[in-house]
Amino acid sequence: DGGITQSPKYLFRKEGQNVTLSCEQNLNHDAMYWYRQDPGQGLRLIYYSQIVNDFQKGDIAEGYSVSREKKESFPLTVTSAQKNPTAFYLCASSKDLEGAAYGYTFGSGTRLTVV
Amino acid sequence: LAKITQPISMDSYEGQEVNITCSHNNIATNDYITWYQQFPSQGPRFIIQGYKTKVTNEVASLFIPADRKSSTLSLPRVSLSDTAVYYCLVGHTGRRALTFGSGTRLQVQP
């Protein structure tokens, strides 16, 4: 079955550490996205990528970094510069950047907690 | 960018029809309207998408008036498992990802 796989499902980070969240898709989608969701809130866009080796900042990119070395993979690193990283992180993909025309496919999310 | 307004929450009972209306006054000519459903600790799931008039699938119907400044998601005969957050999205033109608002939290009671 085609889909998006996020790992790990739960992640704990100590203060000052960098952590990387994995996102892999086998849908042959060009565009990939990272969103952050805080309790009771909607999704906020962190980064997105429309093609390999290209990515753009979203609305809340500070303290995060991404790479897109392969079409299938779009890992997100939460750096120590992100002061409040505890949240639910969602990865998504779409056929291309005109996501509204085709719909997004989401992964099952990674819940990050700072301890 | 289309500004989206939808109710924060709604309550319903099993077996009732639920209509959630979304306002998007400055929708662009080539924007689509898409609805997603999200359960706790899961990623949103695509429900339905439309451009104008009415669209129906096995899950829901989407009504879009001629001026396209609003849309209504209709869920027929809801069950407890329909308790979720529902997001209305409007497709951006140009090279930009979609923005999710806070959604509508639907609570279905027995």
PDB file of C-alpha atoms in Angstrom:
ATOM      1  CA  ASP A   1       0.000   0.000   0.000  1.00  0.00           C
ATOM      2  CA  GLY A   2       1.215   3.485  -0.794  1.00  0.00           C
ATOM      3  CA  GLY A   3       1.448   5.986   2.009  1.00  0.00           C
ATOM      4  CA  ILE A   4       3.556   8.100   4.308  1.00  0.00           C
ATOM      5  CA  THR A   5       5.528   6.671   7.184  1.00  0.00           C
ATOM      6  CA  GLN A   6       6.616   8.835  10.080  1.00  0.00           C
ATOM      7  CA  SER A   7       8.973   7.623  12.755  1.00  0.00           C
ATOM      8  CA  PRO A   8       9.245   7.444  15.607  1.00  0.00           C
ATOM      9  CA  LYS A   9       5.682   7.731  16.881  1.00  0.00           C
ATOM     10  CA  TYR A  10       6.880   9.126  20.203  1.00  0.00           C
ATOM     11  CA  LEU A  11      10.129  10.991  20.810  1.00  0.00           C
ATOM     12  CA  PHE A  12      11.619  12.487  23.923  1.00  0.00           C
ATOM     13  CA  ARG A  13      14.251  15.173  23.780  1.00  0.00           C
ATOM     14  CA  LYS A  14      16.422  16.657  26.432  1.00  0.00           C
ATOM     15  CA  GLU A  15      16.935  20.376  26.615  1.00  0.00           C
ATOM     16  CA  GLY A  16      19.626  21.517  24.189  1.00  0.00           C
ATOM     17  CA  GLN A  17      19.528  18.446  21.982  1.00  0.00           C
ATOM     18  CA  ASN A  18      18.810  18.271  18.290  1.00  0.00           C
ATOM     19  CA  VAL A  19      16.441  15.543  17.142  1.00  0.00           C
ATOM     20  CA  THR A  20      15.448  14.384  13.678  1.00  0.00           C
ATOM     21  CA  LEU A  21      11.987  13.209  12.702  1.00  0.00           C
ATOM     22  CA  SER A  22      11.743  10.858   9.772  1.00  0.00           C
ATOM     23  CA  CYS A  23       9.197  11.068   6.943  1.00  0.00           C
ATOM     24  CA  GLU A  24       9.159   8.652   4.010  1.00  0.00           C
ATOM     25  CA  GLN A  25       6.576   8.355   1.223  1.00  0.00           C
ATOM     26  CA  ASN A  26       6.127   5.834  -1.574  1.00  0.00           C
ATOM     27  CA  LEU A  27       3.391   7.695  -3.405  1.00  0.00           C
ATOM     28  CA  ASN A  28       5.730   9.192  -5.982  1.00  0.00           C
ATOM     29  CA  HIS A  29       4.597  12.631  -4.841  1.00  0.00           C
ATOM     30  CA  ASP A  30       6.743  15.613  -5.697  1.00  0.00           C
ATOM     31  CA  ALA A  31       5.709  17.895  -2.846  1.00  0.00           C
ATOM     32  CA  MET A  32       6.195  17.253   0.855  1.00  0.00           C
ATOM     33  CA  TYR A  33       5.333  19.284   3.933  1.00  0.00           C
ATOM     34  CA  TRP A  34       5.906  19.485   7.665  1.00  0.00           C
ATOM     35  CA  TYR A  35       3.255  20.835  10.007  1.00  0.00           C
ATOM     36  CA  ARG A  36       3.235  21.382  13.732  1.00  0.00           C
ATOM     37  CA  GLN A  37       0.115  20.985  15.855  1.00  0.00           C
ATOM     38  CA  ASP A  38      -0.244  22.147  19.439  1.00  0.00           C
ATOM     39  CA  PRO A  39      -3.055  20.871  21.683  1.00  0.00           C
ATOM     40  CA  GLY A  40      -6.467  22.087  20.560  1.00  0.00           C
ATOM     41  CA  GLN A  41      -4.966  24.043  17.702  1.00  0.00           C
ATOM     42  CA  GLY A  42      -4.852  23.756  13.944  1.00  0.00           C
ATOM     43  CA  LEU A  43      -1.822  22.859  11.876  1.00  0.00           C
ATOM     44  CA  ARG A  44       0.954  25.349  11.280  1.00  0.00           C
ATOM     45  CA  LEU A  45       3.308  25.017   8.344  1.00  0.00           C
ATOM     46  CA  ILE A  46       7.006  24.620   9.169  1.00  0.00           C
ATOM     47  CA  TYR A  47       8.657  23.804   5.840  1.00  0.00           C
ATOM     48  CA  TYR A  48       7.646  22.494   2.454  1.00  0.00           C
ATOM     49  CA  SER A  49       9.445  21.132  -0.563  1.00  0.00           C
ATOM     50  CA  GLN A  50       8.233  20.965  -4.125  1.00  0.00           C
ATOM     51  CA  ILE A  51      11.157  19.037  -5.556  1.00  0.00           C
ATOM     52  CA  VAL A  52      14.389  17.317  -4.594  1.00  0.00           C
ATOM     53  CA  ASN A  53      17.071  19.652  -3.254  1.00  0.00           C
ATOM     54  CA  ASP A  54      14.594  22.500  -2.878  1.00  0.00           C
ATOM     55  CA  PHE A  55      12.590  23.587   0.141  1.00  0.00           C
ATOM     56  CA  GLN A  56      10.899  26.712   1.418  1.00  0.00           C
ATOM     57  CA  LYS A  57      10.204  28.116   4.861  1.00  0.00           C
ATOM     58  CA  GLY A  58       6.668  28.054   6.105  1.00  0.00           C
ATOM     59  CA  ASP A  59       5.086  30.202   8.769  1.00  0.00           C
ATOM     60  CA  ILE A  60       7.093  28.911  11.761  1.00  0.00           C
ATOM     61  CA  ALA A  61      10.458  27.750  10.390  1.00  0.00           C
ATOM     62  CA  GLU A  62      12.653  29.227  13.130  1.00  0.00           C
ATOM     63  CA  GLY A  63      14.420  26.515  15.119  1.00  0.00           C
ATOM     64  CA  TYR A  64      13.817  23.848  12.481  1.00  0.00           C
ATOM     65  CA  SER A  65      15.759  22.558   9.493  1.00  0.00           C
ATOM     66  CA  VAL A  66      14.977  20.140   6.681  1.00  0.00           C
ATOM     67  CA  SER A  67      16.621  18.398   3.760  1.00  0.00           C
ATOM     68  CA  ARG A  68      15.282  16.828   0.574  1.00  0.00           C
ATOM     69  CA  GLU A  69      18.031  14.691  -0.873  1.00  0.00           C
ATOM     70  CA  LYS A  70      15.627  12.057  -2.163  1.00  0.00           C
ATOM     71  CA  LYS A  71      12.129  12.354  -3.542  1.00  0.00           C
ATOM     72  CA  GLU A  72      10.840   9.857  -1.012  1.00  0.00           C
ATOM     73  CA  SER A  73      12.325  11.424   2.102  1.00  0.00           C
ATOM     74  CA  PHE A  74      11.871  14.737   3.900  1.00  0.00           C
ATOM     75  CA  PRO A  75      13.396  14.614   7.408  1.00  0.00           C
ATOM     76  CA  LEU A  76      12.817  17.409   9.903  1.00  0.00           C
ATOM     77  CA  THR A  77      15.423  18.373  12.486  1.00  0.00           C
ATOM     78  CA  VAL A  78      14.241  20.164  15.593  1.00  0.00           C
ATOM     79  CA  THR A  79      17.236  22.122  16.783  1.00  0.00           C
ATOM     80  CA  SER A  80      18.103  23.433  20.209  1.00  0.00           C
ATOM     81  CA  ALA A  81      17.146  26.888  18.920  1.00  0.00           C
ATOM     82  CA  GLN A  82      13.477  25.847  18.977  1.00  0.00           C
ATOM     83  CA  LYS A  83      12.467  27.033  22.427  1.00  0.00           C
ATOM     84  CA  ASN A  84       9.159  25.228  22.708  1.00  0.00           C
ATOM     85  CA  PRO A  85       9.385  22.066  20.623  1.00  0.00           C
ATOM     86  CA  THR A  86       6.870  19.934  22.496  1.00  0.00           C
ATOM     87  CA  ALA A  87       4.123  19.307  19.927  1.00  0.00           C
ATOM     88  CA  PHE A  88       2.605  16.851  17.470  1.00  0.00           C
ATOM     89  CA  TYR A  89       4.444  16.892  14.140  1.00  0.00           C
ATOM     90  CA  LEU A  90       2.753  15.870  10.921  1.00  0.00           C
ATOM     91  CA  CYS A  91       4.319  15.161   7.566  1.00  0.00           C
ATOM     92  CA  ALA A  92       2.258  15.304   4.382  1.00  0.00           C
ATOM     93  CA  SER A  93       2.708  14.933   0.665  1.00  0.00           C
ATOM     94  CA  SER A  94       0.833  15.869  -2.480  1.00  0.00           C
ATOM     95  CA  LYS A  95       1.237  15.216  -6.155  1.00  0.00           C
ATOM     96  CA  ASP A  96       2.562  18.711  -6.587  1.00  0.00           C
ATOM     97  CA  LEU A  97       2.414  22.083  -4.876  1.00  0.00           C
ATOM     98  CA  GLU A  98      -1.110  22.706  -6.051  1.00  0.00           C
ATOM     99  CA  GLY A  99      -2.129  20.555  -3.138  1.00  0.00           C
ATOM    100  CA  ALA A 100      -5.689  21.729  -3.101  1.00  0.00           C
ATOM    101  CA  ALA A 101      -6.260  20.260  -6.527  1.00  0.00           C
ATOM    102  CA  TYR A 102      -5.292  16.755  -5.508  1.00  0.00           C
ATOM    103  CA  GLY A 103      -5.448  16.597  -1.736  1.00  0.00           C
ATOM    104  CA  TYR A 104      -2.830  15.924   0.860  1.00  0.00           C
ATOM    105  CA  THR A 105      -1.859  12.552   2.284  1.00  0.00           C
ATOM    106  CA  PHE A 106      -0.731  12.738   5.895  1.00  0.00           C
ATOM    107  CA  GLY A 107       1.426  10.493   7.997  1.00  0.00           C
ATOM    108  CA  SER A 108       0.337   9.339  11.432  1.00  0.00           C
ATOM    109  CA  GLY A 109       2.491  11.901  13.212  1.00  0.00           C
ATOM    110  CA  THR A 110       5.317  12.067  15.729  1.00  0.00           C
ATOM    111  CA  ARG A 111       4.679  13.338  19.219  1.00  0.00           C
ATOM    112  CA  LEU A 112       7.754  15.127  20.514  1.00  0.00           C
ATOM    113  CA  THR A 113       8.171  15.868  24.192  1.00  0.00           C
ATOM    114  CA  VAL A 114      10.969  17.812  25.823  1.00  0.00           C
ATOM    115  CA  VAL A 115      12.025  16.327  29.148  1.00  0.00           C
TER     116      VAL A 115
ATOM    117  CA  LEU B   1      -4.841  34.336   0.459  1.00  0.00           C
ATOM    118  CA  ALA B   2      -8.363  33.213   1.207  1.00  0.00           C
ATOM    119  CA  LYS B   3      -9.407  34.035   4.767  1.00  0.00           C
ATOM    120  CA  ILE B   4     -11.320  31.099   6.199  1.00  0.00           C
ATOM    121  CA  THR B   5     -13.931  31.224   8.952  1.00  0.00           C
ATOM    122  CA  GLN B   6     -15.661  28.167  10.394  1.00  0.00           C
ATOM    123  CA  PRO B   7     -17.371  27.493  13.734  1.00  0.00           C
ATOM    124  CA  ILE B   8     -15.077  26.461  16.550  1.00  0.00           C
ATOM    125  CA  SER B   9     -17.321  23.641  17.722  1.00  0.00           C
ATOM    126  CA  MET B  10     -20.617  21.875  17.080  1.00  0.00           C
ATOM    127  CA  ASP B  11     -22.621  19.283  18.950  1.00  0.00           C
ATOM    128  CA  SER B  12     -24.937  16.679  17.478  1.00  0.00           C
ATOM    129  CA  TYR B  13     -26.614  13.377  18.253  1.00  0.00           C
ATOM    130  CA  GLU B  14     -26.283  10.055  16.547  1.00  0.00           C
ATOM    131  CA  GLY B  15     -28.426   9.705  13.451  1.00  0.00           C
ATOM    132  CA  GLN B  16     -28.716  13.423  12.784  1.00  0.00           C
ATOM    133  CA  GLU B  17     -27.461  15.254   9.725  1.00  0.00           C
ATOM    134  CA  VAL B  18     -24.678  17.716  10.464  1.00  0.00           C
ATOM    135  CA  ASN B  19     -23.893  20.730   8.317  1.00  0.00           C
ATOM    136  CA  ILE B  20     -20.669  22.653   8.851  1.00  0.00           C
ATOM    137  CA  THR B  21     -20.380  25.928   6.981  1.00  0.00           C
ATOM    138  CA  CYS B  22     -17.121  27.556   6.018  1.00  0.00           C
ATOM    139  CA  SER B  23     -16.758  31.154   4.884  1.00  0.00           C
ATOM    140  CA  HIS B  24     -14.069  32.079   2.366  1.00  0.00           C
ATOM    141  CA  ASN B  25     -14.990  35.501   1.033  1.00  0.00           C
ATOM    142  CA  ASN B  26     -11.888  36.181  -1.045  1.00  0.00           C
ATOM    143  CA  ILE B  27     -11.554  32.805  -2.700  1.00  0.00           C
ATOM    144  CA  ALA B  28      -9.616  32.988  -5.957  1.00  0.00           C
ATOM    145  CA  THR B  29     -10.946  31.889  -9.325  1.00  0.00           C
ATOM    146  CA  ASN B  30      -8.863  28.732  -9.548  1.00  0.00           C
ATOM    147  CA  ASP B  31      -9.022  27.748  -5.872  1.00  0.00           C
ATOM    148  CA  TYR B  32     -10.589  24.456  -4.842  1.00  0.00           C
ATOM    149  CA  ILE B  33     -12.359  23.830  -1.527  1.00  0.00           C
ATOM    150  CA  THR B  34     -11.231  20.790   0.408  1.00  0.00           C
ATOM    151  CA  TRP B  35     -12.370  19.306   3.707  1.00  0.00           C
ATOM    152  CA  TYR B  36     -10.316  17.121   6.023  1.00  0.00           C
ATOM    153  CA  GLN B  37     -11.193  15.120   9.125  1.00  0.00           C
ATOM    154  CA  GLN B  38      -8.790  14.626  12.027  1.00  0.00           C
ATOM    155  CA  PHE B  39      -9.060  12.239  14.960  1.00  0.00           C
ATOM    156  CA  PRO B  40      -6.927  12.784  18.078  1.00  0.00           C
ATOM    157  CA  SER B  41      -3.249  11.900  17.613  1.00  0.00           C
ATOM    158  CA  GLN B  42      -3.723  11.114  13.932  1.00  0.00           C
ATOM    159  CA  GLY B  43      -3.019  12.964  10.716  1.00  0.00           C
ATOM    160  CA  PRO B  44      -5.906  14.657   8.902  1.00  0.00           C
ATOM    161  CA  ARG B  45      -7.752  12.568   6.360  1.00  0.00           C
ATOM    162  CA  PHE B  46      -9.141  13.868   3.076  1.00  0.00           C
ATOM    163  CA  ILE B  47     -12.955  13.821   3.017  1.00  0.00           C
ATOM    164  CA  ILE B  48     -14.166  15.691  -0.026  1.00  0.00           C
ATOM    165  CA  GLN B  49     -13.208  18.375  -2.506  1.00  0.00           C
ATOM    166  CA  GLY B  50     -15.144  20.616  -4.847  1.00  0.00           C
ATOM    167  CA  TYR B  51     -15.028  23.674  -7.052  1.00  0.00           C
ATOM    168  CA  LYS B  52     -18.662  24.641  -7.477  1.00  0.00           C
ATOM    169  CA  THR B  53     -22.239  23.370  -7.064  1.00  0.00           C
ATOM    170  CA  LYS B  54     -22.519  20.032  -5.292  1.00  0.00           C
ATOM    171  CA  VAL B  55     -20.195  17.111  -4.811  1.00  0.00           C
ATOM    172  CA  THR B  56     -21.154  13.859  -3.117  1.00  0.00           C
ATOM    173  CA  ASN B  57     -19.147  10.803  -2.173  1.00  0.00           C
ATOM    174  CA  GLU B  58     -19.718   7.838   0.121  1.00  0.00           C
ATOM    175  CA  VAL B  59     -18.826   9.885   3.186  1.00  0.00           C
ATOM    176  CA  ALA B  60     -20.214  13.386   2.734  1.00  0.00           C
ATOM    177  CA  SER B  61     -21.657  16.038   0.475  1.00  0.00           C
ATOM    178  CA  LEU B  62     -20.207  19.433  -0.257  1.00  0.00           C
ATOM    179  CA  PHE B  63     -22.452  22.313  -1.270  1.00  0.00           C
ATOM    180  CA  ILE B  64     -20.914  25.367  -2.898  1.00  0.00           C
ATOM    181  CA  PRO B  65     -23.104  28.326  -3.944  1.00  0.00           C
ATOM    182  CA  ALA B  66     -22.591  30.144  -7.213  1.00  0.00           C
ATOM    183  CA  ASP B  67     -20.530  32.950  -5.670  1.00  0.00           C
ATOM    184  CA  ARG B  68     -18.236  30.366  -3.980  1.00  0.00           C
ATOM    185  CA  LYS B  69     -17.798  32.596  -0.941  1.00  0.00           C
ATOM    186  CA  SER B  70     -18.865  29.820   1.370  1.00  0.00           C
ATOM    187  CA  SER B  71     -19.221  26.066   1.395  1.00  0.00           C
ATOM    188  CA  THR B  72     -21.116  23.567   3.524  1.00  0.00           C
ATOM    189  CA  LEU B  73     -19.947  20.119   4.459  1.00  0.00           C
ATOM    190  CA  SER B  74     -22.893  17.819   5.080  1.00  0.00           C
ATOM    191  CA  LEU B  75     -22.489  14.604   7.049  1.00  0.00           C
ATOM    192  CA  PRO B  76     -25.613  12.421   6.828  1.00  0.00           C
ATOM    193  CA  ARG B  77     -26.711  10.425   9.864  1.00  0.00           C
ATOM    194  CA  VAL B  78     -23.626  10.935  12.009  1.00  0.00           C
ATOM    195  CA  SER B  79     -22.383   8.301  14.417  1.00  0.00           C
ATOM    196  CA  LEU B  80     -20.151   8.490  17.466  1.00  0.00           C
ATOM    197  CA  SER B  81     -17.162   7.713  15.252  1.00  0.00           C
ATOM    198  CA  ASP B  82     -17.693  10.986  13.396  1.00  0.00           C
ATOM    199  CA  THR B  83     -16.537  12.876  16.484  1.00  0.00           C
ATOM    200  CA  ALA B  84     -13.479  14.690  15.163  1.00  0.00           C
ATOM    201  CA  VAL B  85     -12.115  18.019  14.025  1.00  0.00           C
ATOM    202  CA  TYR B  86     -13.096  19.099  10.525  1.00  0.00           C
ATOM    203  CA  TYR B  87     -10.925  21.502   8.545  1.00  0.00           C
ATOM    204  CA  CYS B  88     -12.000  23.597   5.599  1.00  0.00           C
ATOM    205  CA  LEU B  89      -9.184  24.522   3.252  1.00  0.00           C
ATOM    206  CA  VAL B  90      -9.077  26.690   0.195  1.00  0.00           C
ATOM    207  CA  GLY B  91      -6.400  26.063  -2.386  1.00  0.00           C
ATOM    208  CA  HIS B  92      -3.860  28.808  -2.790  1.00  0.00           C
ATOM    209  CA  THR B  93      -2.817  29.918  -6.190  1.00  0.00           C
ATOM    210  CA  GLY B  94       0.849  30.142  -6.842  1.00  0.00           C
ATOM    211  CA  ARG B  95       3.589  28.156  -5.255  1.00  0.00           C
ATOM    212  CA  ARG B  96       2.577  27.924  -1.636  1.00  0.00           C
ATOM    213  CA  ALA B  97       1.383  25.185   0.672  1.00  0.00           C
ATOM    214  CA  LEU B  98      -2.094  25.077   2.176  1.00  0.00           C
ATOM    215  CA  THR B  99      -2.897  26.707   5.482  1.00  0.00           C
ATOM    216  CA  PHE B 100      -5.017  24.925   8.047  1.00  0.00           C
ATOM    217  CA  GLY B 101      -7.144  26.968  10.443  1.00  0.00           C
ATOM    218  CA  SER B 102      -8.281  25.737  13.838  1.00  0.00           C
ATOM    219  CA  GLY B 103     -11.089  23.664  12.348  1.00  0.00           C
ATOM    220  CA  THR B 104     -14.525  22.766  13.738  1.00  0.00           C
ATOM    221  CA  ARG B 105     -14.632  20.336  16.618  1.00  0.00           C
ATOM    222  CA  LEU B 106     -17.688  18.099  16.149  1.00  0.00           C
ATOM    223  CA  GLN B 107     -18.919  16.169  19.163  1.00  0.00           C
ATOM    224  CA  VAL B 108     -21.496  13.471  18.477  1.00  0.00           C
ATOM    225  CA  GLN B 109     -23.423  12.194  21.460  1.00  0.00           C
ATOM    226  CA  PRO B 110     -25.523   9.050  21.831  1.00  0.00           C
TER     227      PRO B 110
END
